[in-house]
Coordinates of C-alpha atoms in Angstrom, one line a residue:
X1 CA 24.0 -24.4 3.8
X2 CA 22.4 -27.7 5.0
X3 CA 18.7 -28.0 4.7
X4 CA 18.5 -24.9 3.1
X5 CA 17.8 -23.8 -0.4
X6 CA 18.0 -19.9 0.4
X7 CA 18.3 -17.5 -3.2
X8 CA 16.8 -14.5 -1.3
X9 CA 16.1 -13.8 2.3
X10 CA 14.7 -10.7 4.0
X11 CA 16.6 -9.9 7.6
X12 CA 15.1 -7.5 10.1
X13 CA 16.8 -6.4 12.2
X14 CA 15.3 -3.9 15.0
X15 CA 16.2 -0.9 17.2
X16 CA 17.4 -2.3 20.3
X17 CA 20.1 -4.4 18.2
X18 CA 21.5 -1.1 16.8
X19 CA 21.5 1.9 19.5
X20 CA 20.5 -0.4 22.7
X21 CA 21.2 2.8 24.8
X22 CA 19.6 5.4 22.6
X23 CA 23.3 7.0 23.0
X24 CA 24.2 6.3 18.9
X25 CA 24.8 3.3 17.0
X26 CA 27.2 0.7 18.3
X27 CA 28.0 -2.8 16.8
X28 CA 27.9 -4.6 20.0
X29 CA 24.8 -6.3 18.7
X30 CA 26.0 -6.1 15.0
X31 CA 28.9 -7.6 14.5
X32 CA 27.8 -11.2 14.5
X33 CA 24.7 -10.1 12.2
X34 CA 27.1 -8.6 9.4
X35 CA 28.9 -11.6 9.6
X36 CA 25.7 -13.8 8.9
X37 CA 24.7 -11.6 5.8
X38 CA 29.2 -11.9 4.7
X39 CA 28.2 -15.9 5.0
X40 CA 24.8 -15.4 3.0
X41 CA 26.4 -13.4 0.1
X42 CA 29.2 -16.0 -0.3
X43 CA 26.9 -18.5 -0.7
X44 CA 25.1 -16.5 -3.7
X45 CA 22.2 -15.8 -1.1
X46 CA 21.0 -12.5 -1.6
X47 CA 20.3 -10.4 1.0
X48 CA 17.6 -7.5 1.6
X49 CA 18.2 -6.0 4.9
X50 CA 15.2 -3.9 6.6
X51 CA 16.5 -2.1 9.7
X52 CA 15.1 0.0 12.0
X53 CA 17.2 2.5 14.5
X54 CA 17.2 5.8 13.1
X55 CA 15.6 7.4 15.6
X56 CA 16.8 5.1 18.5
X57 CA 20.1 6.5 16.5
X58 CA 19.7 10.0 16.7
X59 CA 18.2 10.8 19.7
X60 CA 21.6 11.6 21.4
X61 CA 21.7 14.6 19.3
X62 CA 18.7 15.8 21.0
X63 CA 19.8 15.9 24.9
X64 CA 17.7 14.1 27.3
X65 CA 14.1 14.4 25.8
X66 CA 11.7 12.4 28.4
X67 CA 8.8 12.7 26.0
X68 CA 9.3 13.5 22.7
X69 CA 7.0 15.8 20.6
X70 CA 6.3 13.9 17.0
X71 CA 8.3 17.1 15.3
X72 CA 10.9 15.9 17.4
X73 CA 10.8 12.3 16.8
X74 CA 11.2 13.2 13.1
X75 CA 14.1 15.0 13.6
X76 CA 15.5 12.1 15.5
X77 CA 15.1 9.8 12.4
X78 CA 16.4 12.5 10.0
X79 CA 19.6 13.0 12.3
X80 CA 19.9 9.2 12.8
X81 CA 19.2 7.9 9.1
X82 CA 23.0 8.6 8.0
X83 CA 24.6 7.6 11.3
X84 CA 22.6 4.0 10.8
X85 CA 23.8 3.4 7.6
X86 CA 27.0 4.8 8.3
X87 CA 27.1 1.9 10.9
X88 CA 25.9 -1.0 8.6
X89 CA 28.4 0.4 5.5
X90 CA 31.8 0.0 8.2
X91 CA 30.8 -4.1 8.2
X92 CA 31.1 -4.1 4.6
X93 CA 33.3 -4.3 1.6
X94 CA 30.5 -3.9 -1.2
X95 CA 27.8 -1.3 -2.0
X96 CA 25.0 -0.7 -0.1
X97 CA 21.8 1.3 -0.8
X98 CA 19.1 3.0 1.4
X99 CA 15.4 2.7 0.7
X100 CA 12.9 4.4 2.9
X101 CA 9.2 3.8 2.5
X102 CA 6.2 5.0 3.4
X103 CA 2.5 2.7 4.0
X104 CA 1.4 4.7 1.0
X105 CA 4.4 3.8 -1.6
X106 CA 3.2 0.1 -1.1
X107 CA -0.4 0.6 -0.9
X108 CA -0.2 2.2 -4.6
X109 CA -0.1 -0.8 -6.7
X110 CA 2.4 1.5 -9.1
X111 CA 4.4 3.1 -7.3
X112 CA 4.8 -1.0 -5.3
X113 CA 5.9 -2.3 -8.4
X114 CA 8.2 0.4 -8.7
X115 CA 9.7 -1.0 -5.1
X116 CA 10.2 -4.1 -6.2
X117 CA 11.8 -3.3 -9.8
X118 CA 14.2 -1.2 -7.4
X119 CA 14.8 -4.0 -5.3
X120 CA 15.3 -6.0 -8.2
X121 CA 17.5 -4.0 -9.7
X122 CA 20.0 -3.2 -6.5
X123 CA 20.1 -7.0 -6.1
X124 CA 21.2 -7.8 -9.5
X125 CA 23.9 -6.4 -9.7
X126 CA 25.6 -7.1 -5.7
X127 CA 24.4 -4.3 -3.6
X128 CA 22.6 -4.6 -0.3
X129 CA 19.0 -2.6 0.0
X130 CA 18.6 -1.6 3.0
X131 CA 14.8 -0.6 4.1
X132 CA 13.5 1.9 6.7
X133 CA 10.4 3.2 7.4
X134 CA 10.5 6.9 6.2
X135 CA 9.7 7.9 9.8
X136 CA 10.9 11.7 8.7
X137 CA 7.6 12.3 6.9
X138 CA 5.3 9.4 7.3
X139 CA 1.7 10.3 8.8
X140 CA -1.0 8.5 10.4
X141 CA -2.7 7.4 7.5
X142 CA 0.8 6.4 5.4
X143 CA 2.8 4.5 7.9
X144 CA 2.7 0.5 8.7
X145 CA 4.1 2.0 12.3
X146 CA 6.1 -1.1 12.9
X147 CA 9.2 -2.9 10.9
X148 CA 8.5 -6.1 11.4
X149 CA 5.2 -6.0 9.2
X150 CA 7.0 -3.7 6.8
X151 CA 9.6 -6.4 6.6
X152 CA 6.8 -9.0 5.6
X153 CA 5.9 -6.9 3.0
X154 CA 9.4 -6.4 1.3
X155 CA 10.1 -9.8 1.8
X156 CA 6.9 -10.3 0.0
X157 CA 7.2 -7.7 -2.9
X158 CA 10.7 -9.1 -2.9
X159 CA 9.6 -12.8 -3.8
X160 CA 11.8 -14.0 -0.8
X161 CA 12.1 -17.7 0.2
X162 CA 12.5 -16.8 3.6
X163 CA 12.2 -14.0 7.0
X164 CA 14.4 -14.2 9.3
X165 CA 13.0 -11.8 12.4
X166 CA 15.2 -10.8 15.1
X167 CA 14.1 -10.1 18.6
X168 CA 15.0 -10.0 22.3
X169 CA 14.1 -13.7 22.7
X170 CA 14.5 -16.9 21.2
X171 CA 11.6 -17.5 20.0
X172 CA 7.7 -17.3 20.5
X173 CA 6.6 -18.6 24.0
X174 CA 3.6 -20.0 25.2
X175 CA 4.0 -17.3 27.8
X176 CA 5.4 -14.1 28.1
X177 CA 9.3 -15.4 29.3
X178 CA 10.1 -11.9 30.6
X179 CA 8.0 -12.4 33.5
X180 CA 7.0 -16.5 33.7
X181 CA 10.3 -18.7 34.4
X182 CA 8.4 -21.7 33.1
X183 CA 7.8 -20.3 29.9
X184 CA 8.4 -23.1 26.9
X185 CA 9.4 -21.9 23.5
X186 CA 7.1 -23.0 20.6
X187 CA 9.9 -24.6 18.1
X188 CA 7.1 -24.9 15.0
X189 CA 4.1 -23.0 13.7
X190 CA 1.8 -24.6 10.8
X191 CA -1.2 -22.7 11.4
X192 CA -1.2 -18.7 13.3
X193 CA -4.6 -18.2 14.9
X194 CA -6.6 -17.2 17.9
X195 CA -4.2 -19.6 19.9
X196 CA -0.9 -18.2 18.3
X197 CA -1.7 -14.6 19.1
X198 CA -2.2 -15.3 22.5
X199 CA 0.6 -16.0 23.0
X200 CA 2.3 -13.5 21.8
X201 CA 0.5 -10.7 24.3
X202 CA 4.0 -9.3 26.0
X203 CA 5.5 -6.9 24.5
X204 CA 9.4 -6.2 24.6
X205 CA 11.0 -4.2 27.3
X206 CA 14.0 -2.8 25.8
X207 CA 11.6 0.6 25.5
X208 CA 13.6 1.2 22.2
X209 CA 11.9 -0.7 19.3
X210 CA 8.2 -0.3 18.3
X211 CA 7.1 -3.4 17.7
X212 CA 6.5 -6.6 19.8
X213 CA 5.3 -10.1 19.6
X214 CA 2.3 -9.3 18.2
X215 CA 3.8 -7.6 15.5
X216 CA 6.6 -10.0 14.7
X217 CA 3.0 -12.7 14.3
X218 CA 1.4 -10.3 12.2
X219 CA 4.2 -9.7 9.6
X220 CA 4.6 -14.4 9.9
X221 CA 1.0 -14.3 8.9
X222 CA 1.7 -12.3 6.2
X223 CA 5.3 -13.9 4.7
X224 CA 3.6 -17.4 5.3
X225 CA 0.9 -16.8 3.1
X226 CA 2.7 -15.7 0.4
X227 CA 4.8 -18.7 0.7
X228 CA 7.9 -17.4 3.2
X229 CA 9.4 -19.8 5.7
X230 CA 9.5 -16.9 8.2
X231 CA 12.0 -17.5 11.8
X232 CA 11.8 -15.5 14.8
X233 CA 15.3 -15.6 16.7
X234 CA 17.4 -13.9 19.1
X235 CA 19.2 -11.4 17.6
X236 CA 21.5 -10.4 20.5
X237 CA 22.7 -14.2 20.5
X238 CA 25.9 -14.7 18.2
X239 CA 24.8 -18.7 18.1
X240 CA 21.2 -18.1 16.4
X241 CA 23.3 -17.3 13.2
X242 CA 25.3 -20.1 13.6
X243 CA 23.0 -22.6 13.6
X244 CA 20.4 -20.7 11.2
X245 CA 23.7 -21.3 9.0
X246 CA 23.9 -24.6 9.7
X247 CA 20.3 -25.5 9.0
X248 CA 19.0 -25.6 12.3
X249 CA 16.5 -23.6 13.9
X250 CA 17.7 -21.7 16.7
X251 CA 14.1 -20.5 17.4
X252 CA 10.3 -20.6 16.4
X253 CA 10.0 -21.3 12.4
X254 CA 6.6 -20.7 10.6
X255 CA 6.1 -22.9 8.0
X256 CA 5.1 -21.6 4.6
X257 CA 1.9 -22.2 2.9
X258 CA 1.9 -25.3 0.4
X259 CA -0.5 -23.1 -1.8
X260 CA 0.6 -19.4 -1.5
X261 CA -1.5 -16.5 -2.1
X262 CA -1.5 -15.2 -6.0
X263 CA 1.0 -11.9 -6.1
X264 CA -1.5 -9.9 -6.6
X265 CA -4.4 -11.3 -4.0
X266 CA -1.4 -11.0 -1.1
X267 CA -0.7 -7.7 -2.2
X268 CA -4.3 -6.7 -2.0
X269 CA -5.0 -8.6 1.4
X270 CA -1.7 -7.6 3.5
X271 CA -0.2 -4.5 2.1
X272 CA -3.4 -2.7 0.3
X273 CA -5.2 -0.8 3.1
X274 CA -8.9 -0.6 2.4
X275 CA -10.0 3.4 1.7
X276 CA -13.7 2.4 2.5
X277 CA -16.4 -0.4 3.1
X278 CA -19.5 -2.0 1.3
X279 CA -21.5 -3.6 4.1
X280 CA -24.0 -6.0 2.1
X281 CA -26.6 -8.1 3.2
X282 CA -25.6 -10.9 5.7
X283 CA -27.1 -13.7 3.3
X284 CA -25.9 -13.3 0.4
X285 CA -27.5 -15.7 -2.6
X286 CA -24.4 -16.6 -3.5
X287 CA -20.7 -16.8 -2.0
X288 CA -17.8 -13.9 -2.5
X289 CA -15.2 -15.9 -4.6
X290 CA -14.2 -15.9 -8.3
X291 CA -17.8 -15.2 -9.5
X292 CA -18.1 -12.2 -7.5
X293 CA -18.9 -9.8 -10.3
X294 CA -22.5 -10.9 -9.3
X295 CA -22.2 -8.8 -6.7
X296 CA -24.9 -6.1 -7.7
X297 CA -25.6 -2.3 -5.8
X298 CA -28.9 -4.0 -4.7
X299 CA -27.3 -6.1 -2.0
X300 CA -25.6 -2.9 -1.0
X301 CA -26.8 -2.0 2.5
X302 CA -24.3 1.0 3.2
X303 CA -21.0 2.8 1.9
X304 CA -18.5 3.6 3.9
X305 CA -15.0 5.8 3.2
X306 CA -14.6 7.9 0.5
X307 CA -13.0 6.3 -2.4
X308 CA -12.8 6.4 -6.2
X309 CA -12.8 3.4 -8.7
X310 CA -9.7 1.2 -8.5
X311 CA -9.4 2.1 -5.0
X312 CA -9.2 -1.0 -2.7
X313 CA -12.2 -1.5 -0.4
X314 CA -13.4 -4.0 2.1
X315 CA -16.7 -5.7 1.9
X316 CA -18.3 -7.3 5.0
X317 CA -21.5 -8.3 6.1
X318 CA -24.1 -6.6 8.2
X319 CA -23.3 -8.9 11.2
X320 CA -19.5 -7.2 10.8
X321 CA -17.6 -10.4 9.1
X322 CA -15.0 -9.3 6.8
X323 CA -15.9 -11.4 3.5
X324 CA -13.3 -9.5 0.9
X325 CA -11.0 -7.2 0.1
X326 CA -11.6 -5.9 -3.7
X327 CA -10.9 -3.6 -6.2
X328 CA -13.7 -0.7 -6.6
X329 CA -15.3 -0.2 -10.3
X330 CA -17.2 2.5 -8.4
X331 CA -17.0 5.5 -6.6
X332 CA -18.7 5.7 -3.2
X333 CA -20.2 8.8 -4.4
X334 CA -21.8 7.2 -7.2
X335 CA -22.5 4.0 -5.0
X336 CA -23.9 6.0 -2.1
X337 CA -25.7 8.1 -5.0
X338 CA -27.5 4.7 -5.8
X339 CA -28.2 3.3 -2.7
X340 CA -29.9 6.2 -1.6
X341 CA -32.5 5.5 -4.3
X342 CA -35.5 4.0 -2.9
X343 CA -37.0 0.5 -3.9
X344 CA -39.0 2.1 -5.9
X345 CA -39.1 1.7 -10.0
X346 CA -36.6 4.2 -10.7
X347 CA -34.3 3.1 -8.2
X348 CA -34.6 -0.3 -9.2
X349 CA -34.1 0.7 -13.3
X350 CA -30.6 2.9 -11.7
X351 CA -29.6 -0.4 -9.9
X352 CA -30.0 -2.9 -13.1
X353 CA -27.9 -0.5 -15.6
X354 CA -25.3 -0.5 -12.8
X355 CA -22.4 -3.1 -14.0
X356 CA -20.5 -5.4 -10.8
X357 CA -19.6 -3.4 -8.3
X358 CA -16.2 -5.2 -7.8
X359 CA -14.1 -7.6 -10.4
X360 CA -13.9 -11.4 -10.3
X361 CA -9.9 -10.4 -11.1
X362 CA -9.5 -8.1 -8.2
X363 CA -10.3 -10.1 -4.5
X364 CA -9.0 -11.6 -2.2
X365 CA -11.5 -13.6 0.0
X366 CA -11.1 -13.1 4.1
X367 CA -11.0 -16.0 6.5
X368 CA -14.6 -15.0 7.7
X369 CA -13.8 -14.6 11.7
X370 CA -16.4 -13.8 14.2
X371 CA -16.3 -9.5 14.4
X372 CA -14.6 -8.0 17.1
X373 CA -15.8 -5.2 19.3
X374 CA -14.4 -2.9 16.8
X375 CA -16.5 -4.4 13.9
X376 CA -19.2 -4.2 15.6
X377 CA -19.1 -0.4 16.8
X378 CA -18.6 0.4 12.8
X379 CA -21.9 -0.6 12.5

């Protein structure tokens, strides 16, 4: 492959690729996709496919449901899983195996490296993971809700060298292309911020996937900063893979980090979700970075969440600016038990014997961003 030096990449692929009509799986879309990951494999690339359609996939089963009760949606992802897979193994003449995940079996530092032993494992020895959201009995508080940020994070429990996103355009637009003709496609991103994400405001309008730009910008941050190339491309166009093949890119590549993100710091910033907060004071005496075990329960201003020790929390200012995400050595009982204490001399005796609150060896420091009306209505 010219220009490439591919040993692992991470393909999503999305709903409206799979059962455009809601009406089953068909391989309209899919055809010149298997043949991309055929090409990949004979070039000793490995392969992890995330794809979404089950319940895009099963909803035939279920008549003509305008509005869908969750119960329902559930049952549309259940009935759908098999037919999905069903679809992907007909492409194929070598093993394949289904992995569905929930937010929580990544967010569990265990039970991730579990994932990625599995992964691991499956890829060793020739057969093609294939990873869904577990949409059957995911919740609220367990889901990541989209596939393209679940695809960031297998790619980066994976230790891929690259993301390859499919969507319903070429690329990321300055503009929403849907609905402005003079719309120009951004070829190159070296930096996503406040500028990037603007652009990426229109959603898709197939009315079958669950993502959007946005998404498909959020799961680039995340790849990038763990060191991903990460491309956003047409899916429905045969020629994306075709060039993508032939070392050019048919869309909008993200470049990858120079220095990426420590394994265990881009876990704990992009896959961890925070179970509570430590607000502190806005002026700290000293900076959140790898001395941070000086951070002591009397710069503590409030505790937020319910959490135990080893639990992974976010600490941010009293003017709402996200400084850190960190492991707990605390409970927020005990911590709220302590900060409750006046300044008095007890209080103050309480605070001293009290070790760091959070590890030198466990955070990742946050770009520090101006708080959003969200931030600030935590408060």
């Amino acid at each position: 492959m010219k220009n490439h030096k591919w040993k692992r990449i991470t393909l999503k692929v999305g709903s409206a690729l799979i059962a455009p009509d809601r009406k089953g799986c068909t391989s309209r879309y899919l055809l010149h996709i298997a043949k991309f990951i055929l090409q990949c494999r004979d070039m000793d690339i490995q392969v992890i496919l995330v794809s979404s359609g089950s319940v895009a996939a099963g909803a035939h089963f279920f008549g003509n449901i305008e509005n869908p009760s969750l119960a329902i949606k559930k049952a549309m992802a259940a009935a759908g899983q098999n037919e999905m897979m069903t679809s992907w193994d007909r492409f194929f003449d070598f093993p394949s195996a289904q992995i569905l995940l929930t937010h929580g079996d990544l967010q569990d530092r265990e039970r991730y490296d579990s994932v990625r032993e599995t992964i691991f494992a499956l890829l060793e020895h020739g057969i093609l993971p294939v990873i869904n959201e577990n949409d059957t009995v995911t919740t609220d508080e367990l889901k990541v809700g989209d596939n393209d940020n679940l695809s960031a994070m297998v790619a980066a429990a994976a230790d891929a060298d690259a993301l390859i996103i499919c969507s319903d355009v070429d690329g990321l637009y300055d503009k929403n292309p849907h609905t402005h003709d003079d719309a120009k496609l951004i070829k190159e991103v070296c930096n996503i911020g406040h500028d990037i994400f603007a652009m990426a405001g229109g959603a898709q309008v197939s009315g079958v996937g669950t993502g959007g730009m946005k998404t498909k910008i959020e799961a680039a941050e995340k790849a990038t900063s763990h060191g991903i190339r990460t491309y956003i491309v047409n899916g429905f166009k045969e020629s994306s893979f075709e060039l993508l093949m032939s070392g050019i890119n048919p869309g909008t590549v993200f470049t990858a980090y120079d220095l990426p993100m420590q394994e265990n710091l881009h876990w704990m910033t992009h896959t961890s979700k925070a179970q509570g907060e430590l607000v502190v004071e806005s002026n700290l005496d000293h900076p959140l970075d790898e001395h941070s075990e000086q951070l002591t329960s009397n710069e503590i201003v409030e505790v937020h969440g319910d959490f135990s020790a080893g639990d992974t929390i976010l600490v941010r200012s009293e003017d709402g600016k996200h400084l850190a995400k960190a492991e707990a050595n605390y409970s927020s009982c005990l911590l709220s038990f302590i900060n409750d204490y006046d300044s008095g001399e007890d209080g103050s005796e309480l605070q001293h014997q009290t070790g760091p609150i959070i590890s030198d060896k466990n955070i990742a420091v946050l770009e520090q961003e101006e708080p959003d009306d969200d931030d600030q209505n935590k408060k």
